[in-house]
Amino acid sequence: MRSPARVSRWYTPWLFLLPGLAVVVTFSLVPFVNMIVLAFTNATALGGGQFTGLANFRRMLDDPKFWVALRNSSLYLVCIVPPLVVLPLLIALLVRKKLPGITFFRTAFFTPVIASAVVVGLIWTWLLDSQGLVNNVLRALGWVSRPVPFLTDEWLLLFSAMLVTVWKGLGYYMIIYLAALGNVPGDLHEAAQVDGAGPVRRFFAVTVPALRPTMVLVAALSAVNGFRVFSEIYLLSGGSGGPGGADTSLVMLIQQTGTGLTGNVGYASALSLVLFVITLGLLLVTLRLNRREEAL
Amino acid sequence: MRRIGRYALLLFVLAITIGPFLWQLSTSLKGAGEDVYAPDFVPSQPTLANYAGVADAVPVWTFVLNSLFVAVINVVANCVGASMAGYALARLKFRGRRLAALVFASGILVPFEVILISLFLVMRSFGLTNTLTGVVLPGAIAALNVLLMRNAFLALQPEVEEAAVIDGANAWQRFVRIAVPSARGTILVVALFSFMFSWDDFLWPLVVLSDPDKYTLTIGLAYLQGTFFQNQRLVAAGTIIAVAPLIVLFISLQKHFFRGVGEGAIKG
């Protein structure tokens, strides 16, 4: 039988691919290769740049800003993954059953996901302000006597940003869990029920094992996204990265180092390379975990 | 009894997820004489003056038009470009197909933040920094969308297309008349996500744009906060202007949206 492609000329597939390939190659792969080359030079925003070997990476080792940024991004990752693996699953279980009005709740729970990081950041800046609603409520309840410095204290600002990230992510991961819950075989649940297992037992004995690959996926997605945090910290700190830049993340440091007239493009590229290696590492670890799951 | 408990929990989560938006909406409607810090959800002197006020403070409608321009171009380019490339990868046989698929796959593996600085240099070499074209181009045909479309076209029945071949239809005719109509659902999802990501994007416009009259809405809002932080009513009105169109779009198309997120996540 003739294959459908024979009818066309040899270059037809390439005409279909041309726009896509052009965009991806020009604006993704070329900059990526360029980033690796620049990481080993002293290029500036004005251009130029000579090969300087590992100088950028040596400088990194002595740069306190780099270590602060690496610490913040890592801490971010470590702290947001557990709540983002657990809370959206609980919400998914809550909206799973078909109850009157459940579509409304699902839609409403998804709203923070569709709002831009800027809108979300500004809303929470307003809520967490020293005179904002959260502090008002805490004072009204008598839990605090002075306003909590959510946005001005070095550590509280970082944790406030994490809170915002978790809040914004709940709906997104809820949908992923909902899709996965649809694939959990119902007869397992029934069998467990016949054996006398209560809802909590069944959750841990049936649902959790069946969902484990999805939980690994959610952990991976939230870890990679968490490590790449930028907007939440940028907005809650009003662009400053916290008191004395103490809350700067790795992406914020790249943005600060590499842009503007005084931008140090070489050093920013070296930082980008570190960011890439770490995110790739996170993905590879996840792939391994998932493969082990499949082998079991 | 059980059902009441479930609804109580649902309302609790509802308060957490949309409460902050309602509080922002309430702030944006509060009159000049009201204490914005007082925890009153319902404004005592409701007014739309803040929406006019934000337009006086910054050219917010210019920002909206800029964002809209970027988002619409982004949607069209992604739907057309990703469909074409996805169709070639899924339905045409040719030498170099694996290589082409590999290029798109590696495009997904490169996080945007990693190429941020280098991308700015590429854009500058084209003379496109500080232009809206420069904002659109990097995401104009996202590799992820190409692979989504490829998956959608792979799922089509080959028989229909074979019949069209026998009738003498060439690749373009089969693409336009058979493949695209059958993959409408996925194309709609690609359109929705392209609009949302483009409308919400912050980091890239922040880096590539420098002139306030070129600002997209997200950058404009961050700028508004910096300039008018003392008047929270204006900032609140600005954020509502930014989020309202997405909420309307989302509610009207939510069925497809949810299906798309679920499928995309599982496939990805």
mmCIF file of C-alpha atoms in Angstrom, chain A:
data_model
loop_
_atom_site.group_PDB
_atom_site.id
_atom_site.type_symbol
_atom_site.label_atom_id
_atom_site.label_comp_id
_atom_site.label_asym_id
_atom_site.label_seq_id
_atom_site.Cartn_x
_atom_site.Cartn_y
_atom_site.Cartn_z
ATOM 1 C CA MET A 1 0.000 0.000 0.000
ATOM 2 C CA ARG A 2 1.099 3.503 -0.726
ATOM 3 C CA SER A 3 1.895 5.561 2.332
ATOM 4 C CA PRO A 4 -0.008 8.863 2.471
ATOM 5 C CA ALA A 5 3.244 10.834 2.399
ATOM 6 C CA ARG A 6 4.204 9.660 -1.084
ATOM 7 C CA VAL A 7 1.639 11.937 -2.652
ATOM 8 C CA SER A 8 3.440 15.019 -1.377
ATOM 9 C CA ARG A 9 6.765 16.382 -2.504
ATOM 10 C CA TRP A 10 9.787 15.685 -0.331
ATOM 11 C CA TYR A 11 9.904 19.180 1.099
ATOM 12 C CA THR A 12 6.223 19.329 2.124
ATOM 13 C CA PRO A 13 6.833 18.027 5.692
ATOM 14 C CA TRP A 14 9.554 20.616 6.150
ATOM 15 C CA LEU A 15 7.182 23.413 5.157
ATOM 16 C CA PHE A 16 4.845 22.199 7.915
ATOM 17 C CA LEU A 17 7.722 22.140 10.387
ATOM 18 C CA LEU A 18 9.483 25.321 9.353
ATOM 19 C CA PRO A 19 7.723 27.895 11.596
ATOM 20 C CA GLY A 20 7.893 25.667 14.670
ATOM 21 C CA LEU A 21 11.489 24.642 14.123
ATOM 22 C CA ALA A 22 12.529 28.236 13.449
ATOM 23 C CA VAL A 23 11.023 29.494 16.712
ATOM 24 C CA VAL A 24 12.277 26.653 18.902
ATOM 25 C CA VAL A 25 15.783 26.672 17.420
ATOM 26 C CA THR A 26 16.184 30.467 17.395
ATOM 27 C CA PHE A 27 14.635 31.244 20.757
ATOM 28 C CA SER A 28 15.394 28.143 22.764
ATOM 29 C CA LEU A 29 18.245 25.989 21.468
ATOM 30 C CA VAL A 30 20.532 28.750 20.147
ATOM 31 C CA PRO A 31 20.248 30.787 23.374
ATOM 32 C CA PHE A 32 20.861 27.591 25.341
ATOM 33 C CA VAL A 33 24.116 26.823 23.510
ATOM 34 C CA ASN A 34 25.035 30.491 23.694
ATOM 35 C CA MET A 35 24.424 30.467 27.454
ATOM 36 C CA ILE A 36 26.888 27.584 27.881
ATOM 37 C CA VAL A 37 29.553 29.386 25.837
ATOM 38 C CA LEU A 38 29.005 32.693 27.670
ATOM 39 C CA ALA A 39 29.319 30.973 31.045
ATOM 40 C CA PHE A 40 33.043 30.610 30.374
ATOM 41 C CA THR A 41 33.605 34.234 29.320
ATOM 42 C CA ASN A 42 33.636 37.677 30.938
ATOM 43 C CA ALA A 43 31.044 39.067 28.492
ATOM 44 C CA THR A 44 29.141 42.176 29.585
ATOM 45 C CA ALA A 45 25.863 43.750 28.538
ATOM 46 C CA LEU A 46 27.754 45.782 25.946
ATOM 47 C CA GLY A 47 29.048 42.640 24.254
ATOM 48 C CA GLY A 48 32.570 41.370 23.786
ATOM 49 C CA GLY A 49 33.869 38.887 26.290
ATOM 50 C CA GLN A 50 36.946 36.738 26.385
ATOM 51 C CA PHE A 51 37.314 33.125 27.353
ATOM 52 C CA THR A 52 38.093 33.036 31.050
ATOM 53 C CA GLY A 53 37.826 29.325 31.724
ATOM 54 C CA LEU A 54 36.346 28.507 35.106
ATOM 55 C CA ALA A 55 36.776 32.031 36.498
ATOM 56 C CA ASN A 56 33.018 32.608 36.788
ATOM 57 C CA PHE A 57 32.578 29.416 38.744
ATOM 58 C CA ARG A 58 35.489 30.238 41.059
ATOM 59 C CA ARG A 59 33.946 33.626 41.646
ATOM 60 C CA MET A 60 30.677 31.927 42.529
ATOM 61 C CA LEU A 61 32.344 29.975 45.318
ATOM 62 C CA ASP A 62 33.427 33.248 46.953
ATOM 63 C CA ASP A 63 30.187 35.127 46.236
ATOM 64 C CA PRO A 64 28.002 35.353 49.362
ATOM 65 C CA LYS A 65 25.039 36.452 47.193
ATOM 66 C CA PHE A 66 25.238 33.195 45.239
ATOM 67 C CA TRP A 67 25.159 31.109 48.395
ATOM 68 C CA VAL A 68 22.240 33.096 49.812
ATOM 69 C CA ALA A 69 20.321 32.657 46.548
ATOM 70 C CA LEU A 70 21.130 28.952 46.335
ATOM 71 C CA ARG A 71 20.070 28.483 49.954
ATOM 72 C CA ASN A 72 16.784 30.351 49.410
ATOM 73 C CA SER A 73 15.884 28.477 46.229
ATOM 74 C CA SER A 74 16.743 25.131 47.834
ATOM 75 C CA LEU A 75 14.837 25.947 51.003
ATOM 76 C CA TYR A 76 11.907 26.987 48.860
ATOM 77 C CA LEU A 77 11.919 23.650 47.071
ATOM 78 C CA VAL A 78 12.209 21.651 50.297
ATOM 79 C CA CYS A 79 9.380 23.518 52.032
ATOM 80 C CA ILE A 80 6.781 23.717 49.267
ATOM 81 C CA VAL A 81 6.940 20.122 47.997
ATOM 82 C CA PRO A 82 5.321 18.373 51.011
ATOM 83 C CA PRO A 83 2.274 20.674 51.257
ATOM 84 C CA LEU A 84 1.849 20.658 47.466
ATOM 85 C CA VAL A 85 1.905 16.853 47.368
ATOM 86 C CA VAL A 86 -0.556 16.428 50.257
ATOM 87 C CA LEU A 87 -3.034 19.346 50.285
ATOM 88 C CA PRO A 88 -4.176 19.187 46.618
ATOM 89 C CA LEU A 89 -4.771 15.441 47.057
ATOM 90 C CA LEU A 90 -7.051 16.105 50.026
ATOM 91 C CA ILE A 91 -8.899 18.780 48.039
ATOM 92 C CA ALA A 92 -9.211 16.421 45.054
ATOM 93 C CA LEU A 93 -10.783 13.789 47.335
ATOM 94 C CA LEU A 94 -13.157 16.472 48.600
ATOM 95 C CA VAL A 95 -14.383 17.538 45.137
ATOM 96 C CA ARG A 96 -14.255 14.096 43.601
ATOM 97 C CA LYS A 97 -17.790 12.920 44.356
ATOM 98 C CA LYS A 98 -20.586 14.265 42.214
ATOM 99 C CA LEU A 99 -22.532 16.482 44.588
ATOM 100 C CA PRO A 100 -24.900 19.305 43.654
ATOM 101 C CA GLY A 101 -22.798 22.364 42.858
ATOM 102 C CA ILE A 102 -19.483 20.513 42.790
ATOM 103 C CA THR A 103 -18.519 22.035 39.411
ATOM 104 C CA PHE A 104 -18.803 25.466 40.986
ATOM 105 C CA PHE A 105 -16.383 24.488 43.743
ATOM 106 C CA ARG A 106 -13.901 22.923 41.323
ATOM 107 C CA THR A 107 -13.966 26.032 39.164
ATOM 108 C CA ALA A 108 -13.597 28.354 42.134
ATOM 109 C CA PHE A 109 -10.688 26.352 43.564
ATOM 110 C CA PHE A 110 -8.911 26.755 40.236
ATOM 111 C CA THR A 111 -9.142 30.563 40.190
ATOM 112 C CA PRO A 112 -5.737 31.218 41.826
ATOM 113 C CA VAL A 113 -4.123 29.142 39.060
ATOM 114 C CA ILE A 114 -5.435 31.287 36.220
ATOM 115 C CA ALA A 115 -4.591 34.587 37.899
ATOM 116 C CA SER A 116 -1.161 35.885 36.994
ATOM 117 C CA ALA A 117 1.658 35.695 39.518
ATOM 118 C CA VAL A 118 1.630 39.491 39.587
ATOM 119 C CA VAL A 119 -2.036 39.733 40.557
ATOM 120 C CA VAL A 120 -1.547 37.027 43.160
ATOM 121 C CA GLY A 121 1.594 38.702 44.490
ATOM 122 C CA LEU A 122 -0.117 42.085 44.786
ATOM 123 C CA ILE A 123 -3.182 40.631 46.484
ATOM 124 C CA TRP A 124 -1.048 38.887 49.083
ATOM 125 C CA THR A 125 1.187 41.905 49.590
ATOM 126 C CA TRP A 126 -1.992 43.735 50.526
ATOM 127 C CA LEU A 127 -3.238 40.911 52.770
ATOM 128 C CA LEU A 128 0.073 40.460 54.583
ATOM 129 C CA ASP A 129 0.891 44.142 54.999
ATOM 130 C CA SER A 130 1.571 45.233 58.594
ATOM 131 C CA GLN A 131 -1.906 46.811 58.595
ATOM 132 C CA GLY A 132 -3.403 44.262 56.209
ATOM 133 C CA LEU A 133 -6.311 41.907 56.707
ATOM 134 C CA VAL A 134 -4.282 38.979 58.057
ATOM 135 C CA ASN A 135 -2.673 41.091 60.752
ATOM 136 C CA ASN A 136 -6.035 42.678 61.560
ATOM 137 C CA VAL A 137 -7.614 39.288 62.058
ATOM 138 C CA LEU A 138 -4.702 38.005 64.135
ATOM 139 C CA ARG A 139 -4.950 41.065 66.370
ATOM 140 C CA ALA A 140 -8.714 40.815 66.642
ATOM 141 C CA LEU A 141 -8.333 37.209 67.769
ATOM 142 C CA GLY A 142 -5.815 38.391 70.335
ATOM 143 C CA TRP A 143 -3.116 36.064 68.997
ATOM 144 C CA VAL A 144 -0.604 38.870 68.467
ATOM 145 C CA SER A 145 -0.209 42.285 70.078
ATOM 146 C CA ARG A 146 2.047 43.836 67.438
ATOM 147 C CA PRO A 147 1.705 43.358 63.664
ATOM 148 C CA VAL A 148 3.578 40.349 62.330
ATOM 149 C CA PRO A 149 6.287 41.604 59.897
ATOM 150 C CA PHE A 150 5.330 39.152 57.118
ATOM 151 C CA LEU A 151 6.877 41.336 54.408
ATOM 152 C CA THR A 152 9.807 42.941 56.183
ATOM 153 C CA ASP A 153 11.401 40.154 58.194
ATOM 154 C CA GLU A 154 14.000 38.143 56.289
ATOM 155 C CA TRP A 155 12.608 34.707 57.175
ATOM 156 C CA LEU A 156 8.924 35.592 57.360
ATOM 157 C CA LEU A 157 9.080 37.078 53.862
ATOM 158 C CA LEU A 158 10.499 33.855 52.466
ATOM 159 C CA PHE A 159 7.835 31.780 54.204
ATOM 160 C CA SER A 160 5.103 34.201 53.106
ATOM 161 C CA ALA A 161 6.239 33.736 49.509
ATOM 162 C CA MET A 162 6.078 29.952 49.996
ATOM 163 C CA LEU A 163 2.566 30.298 51.358
ATOM 164 C CA VAL A 164 1.572 32.229 48.224
ATOM 165 C CA THR A 165 3.168 29.622 45.945
ATOM 166 C CA VAL A 166 1.350 26.796 47.717
ATOM 167 C CA TRP A 167 -1.942 28.718 47.624
ATOM 168 C CA LYS A 168 -1.555 29.388 43.885
ATOM 169 C CA GLY A 169 -0.625 25.756 43.151
ATOM 170 C CA LEU A 170 -3.456 23.999 45.037
ATOM 171 C CA GLY A 171 -5.945 24.063 42.156
ATOM 172 C CA TYR A 172 -3.463 22.984 39.516
ATOM 173 C CA TYR A 173 -2.284 19.881 41.330
ATOM 174 C CA MET A 174 -5.871 19.172 42.417
ATOM 175 C CA ILE A 175 -6.748 18.690 38.729
ATOM 176 C CA ILE A 176 -3.808 16.340 38.201
ATOM 177 C CA TYR A 177 -4.947 14.272 41.185
ATOM 178 C CA LEU A 178 -8.559 14.307 39.990
ATOM 179 C CA ALA A 179 -7.497 12.839 36.656
ATOM 180 C CA ALA A 180 -5.422 10.192 38.427
ATOM 181 C CA LEU A 181 -8.199 9.343 40.900
ATOM 182 C CA GLY A 182 -10.423 8.577 37.946
ATOM 183 C CA ASN A 183 -8.017 5.784 37.059
ATOM 184 C CA VAL A 184 -7.974 4.101 40.494
ATOM 185 C CA PRO A 185 -9.844 0.816 40.085
ATOM 186 C CA GLY A 186 -13.099 0.979 42.061
ATOM 187 C CA ASP A 187 -13.309 -2.754 42.771
ATOM 188 C CA LEU A 188 -10.210 -2.562 44.977
ATOM 189 C CA HIS A 189 -12.066 -0.091 47.150
ATOM 190 C CA GLU A 190 -15.129 -2.301 47.279
ATOM 191 C CA ALA A 191 -13.052 -5.347 48.181
ATOM 192 C CA ALA A 192 -11.403 -3.421 51.010
ATOM 193 C CA GLN A 193 -14.800 -2.250 52.191
ATOM 194 C CA VAL A 194 -16.097 -5.809 52.239
ATOM 195 C CA ASP A 195 -13.056 -6.716 54.333
ATOM 196 C CA GLY A 196 -14.201 -4.114 56.846
ATOM 197 C CA ALA A 197 -11.670 -1.342 56.153
ATOM 198 C CA GLY A 198 -12.885 2.136 57.102
ATOM 199 C CA PRO A 199 -12.403 5.206 54.882
ATOM 200 C CA VAL A 200 -9.036 6.122 56.436
ATOM 201 C CA ARG A 201 -7.693 2.577 56.138
ATOM 202 C CA ARG A 202 -8.885 2.391 52.541
ATOM 203 C CA PHE A 203 -7.247 5.711 51.747
ATOM 204 C CA PHE A 204 -3.845 4.462 52.903
ATOM 205 C CA ALA A 205 -4.218 0.862 51.708
ATOM 206 C CA VAL A 206 -5.798 1.460 48.289
ATOM 207 C CA THR A 207 -5.743 5.093 47.168
ATOM 208 C CA VAL A 208 -2.223 6.093 48.198
ATOM 209 C CA PRO A 209 -0.437 3.108 46.602
ATOM 210 C CA ALA A 210 -2.426 3.560 43.389
ATOM 211 C CA LEU A 211 -1.603 7.269 43.318
ATOM 212 C CA ARG A 212 2.074 6.972 44.125
ATOM 213 C CA PRO A 213 3.305 7.664 40.554
ATOM 214 C CA THR A 214 1.098 10.764 40.428
ATOM 215 C CA MET A 215 2.465 11.917 43.777
ATOM 216 C CA VAL A 216 5.995 11.540 42.427
ATOM 217 C CA LEU A 217 4.985 13.567 39.368
ATOM 218 C CA VAL A 218 3.460 16.311 41.528
ATOM 219 C CA ALA A 219 6.556 16.325 43.726
ATOM 220 C CA ALA A 220 8.780 16.698 40.652
ATOM 221 C CA LEU A 221 6.733 19.461 39.058
ATOM 222 C CA SER A 222 6.447 21.439 42.275
ATOM 223 C CA ALA A 223 10.136 20.907 43.082
ATOM 224 C CA VAL A 224 11.325 22.193 39.713
ATOM 225 C CA ASN A 225 8.880 25.106 39.824
ATOM 226 C CA GLY A 226 9.825 25.876 43.409
ATOM 227 C CA PHE A 227 13.508 25.961 42.640
ATOM 228 C CA ARG A 228 12.830 28.415 39.817
ATOM 229 C CA VAL A 229 10.879 30.819 42.044
ATOM 230 C CA PHE A 230 10.974 34.449 40.972
ATOM 231 C CA SER A 231 7.671 36.362 40.890
ATOM 232 C CA GLU A 232 6.401 35.675 44.407
ATOM 233 C CA ILE A 233 9.587 36.828 46.133
ATOM 234 C CA TYR A 234 10.052 39.704 43.701
ATOM 235 C CA LEU A 235 6.541 41.065 44.286
ATOM 236 C CA LEU A 236 6.211 40.482 48.029
ATOM 237 C CA SER A 237 9.550 42.250 48.532
ATOM 238 C CA GLY A 238 8.628 45.070 46.132
ATOM 239 C CA GLY A 239 11.444 44.027 43.775
ATOM 240 C CA SER A 240 14.159 44.299 46.425
ATOM 241 C CA GLY A 241 14.612 40.633 47.322
ATOM 242 C CA GLY A 242 13.983 41.314 50.995
ATOM 243 C CA PRO A 243 16.022 43.240 53.574
ATOM 244 C CA GLY A 244 19.550 43.577 52.193
ATOM 245 C CA GLY A 245 18.674 41.116 49.416
ATOM 246 C CA ALA A 246 18.509 38.306 51.990
ATOM 247 C CA ASP A 247 15.576 36.638 50.204
ATOM 248 C CA THR A 248 16.947 36.707 46.659
ATOM 249 C CA SER A 249 16.355 33.476 44.743
ATOM 250 C CA LEU A 250 18.671 32.044 42.118
ATOM 251 C CA VAL A 251 16.490 33.273 39.244
ATOM 252 C CA MET A 252 16.272 36.723 40.852
ATOM 253 C CA LEU A 253 20.053 36.792 41.110
ATOM 254 C CA ILE A 254 20.353 35.843 37.430
ATOM 255 C CA GLN A 255 17.914 38.603 36.496
ATOM 256 C CA GLN A 256 19.750 41.166 38.645
ATOM 257 C CA THR A 257 23.221 40.135 37.517
ATOM 258 C CA GLY A 258 22.592 39.808 33.799
ATOM 259 C CA THR A 259 20.266 42.675 32.907
ATOM 260 C CA GLY A 260 20.726 46.421 32.684
ATOM 261 C CA LEU A 261 23.575 48.477 31.345
ATOM 262 C CA THR A 262 26.025 47.125 33.915
ATOM 263 C CA GLY A 263 24.891 43.548 33.363
ATOM 264 C CA ASN A 264 27.542 40.901 33.820
ATOM 265 C CA VAL A 265 26.380 38.502 31.129
ATOM 266 C CA GLY A 266 29.198 35.994 31.624
ATOM 267 C CA TYR A 267 28.590 35.562 35.319
ATOM 268 C CA ALA A 268 24.804 35.481 34.868
ATOM 269 C CA SER A 269 25.255 32.708 32.290
ATOM 270 C CA ALA A 270 27.387 30.707 34.697
ATOM 271 C CA LEU A 271 24.599 31.054 37.290
ATOM 272 C CA SER A 272 22.085 29.946 34.624
ATOM 273 C CA LEU A 273 24.176 26.866 33.931
ATOM 274 C CA VAL A 274 24.067 25.966 37.632
ATOM 275 C CA LEU A 275 20.287 26.459 37.578
ATOM 276 C CA PHE A 276 20.000 24.175 34.553
ATOM 277 C CA VAL A 277 22.144 21.406 36.043
ATOM 278 C CA ILE A 278 20.119 21.408 39.258
ATOM 279 C CA THR A 279 16.695 21.373 37.540
ATOM 280 C CA LEU A 280 17.876 18.619 35.184
ATOM 281 C CA GLY A 281 19.139 16.694 38.198
ATOM 282 C CA LEU A 282 15.737 16.987 39.878
ATOM 283 C CA LEU A 283 14.034 15.641 36.744
ATOM 284 C CA LEU A 284 16.447 12.727 36.426
ATOM 285 C CA VAL A 285 15.916 11.747 40.074
ATOM 286 C CA THR A 286 12.162 11.748 39.461
ATOM 287 C CA LEU A 287 12.478 9.649 36.322
ATOM 288 C CA ARG A 288 14.469 7.083 38.301
ATOM 289 C CA LEU A 289 11.902 7.043 41.088
ATOM 290 C CA ASN A 290 9.099 6.520 38.590
ATOM 291 C CA ARG A 291 10.987 3.768 36.814
ATOM 292 C CA ARG A 292 11.485 1.977 40.098
ATOM 293 C CA GLU A 293 7.733 2.280 40.664
ATOM 294 C CA GLU A 294 7.050 0.627 37.340
ATOM 295 C CA ALA A 295 9.492 -2.173 38.076
ATOM 296 C CA LEU A 296 7.692 -3.034 41.305
#
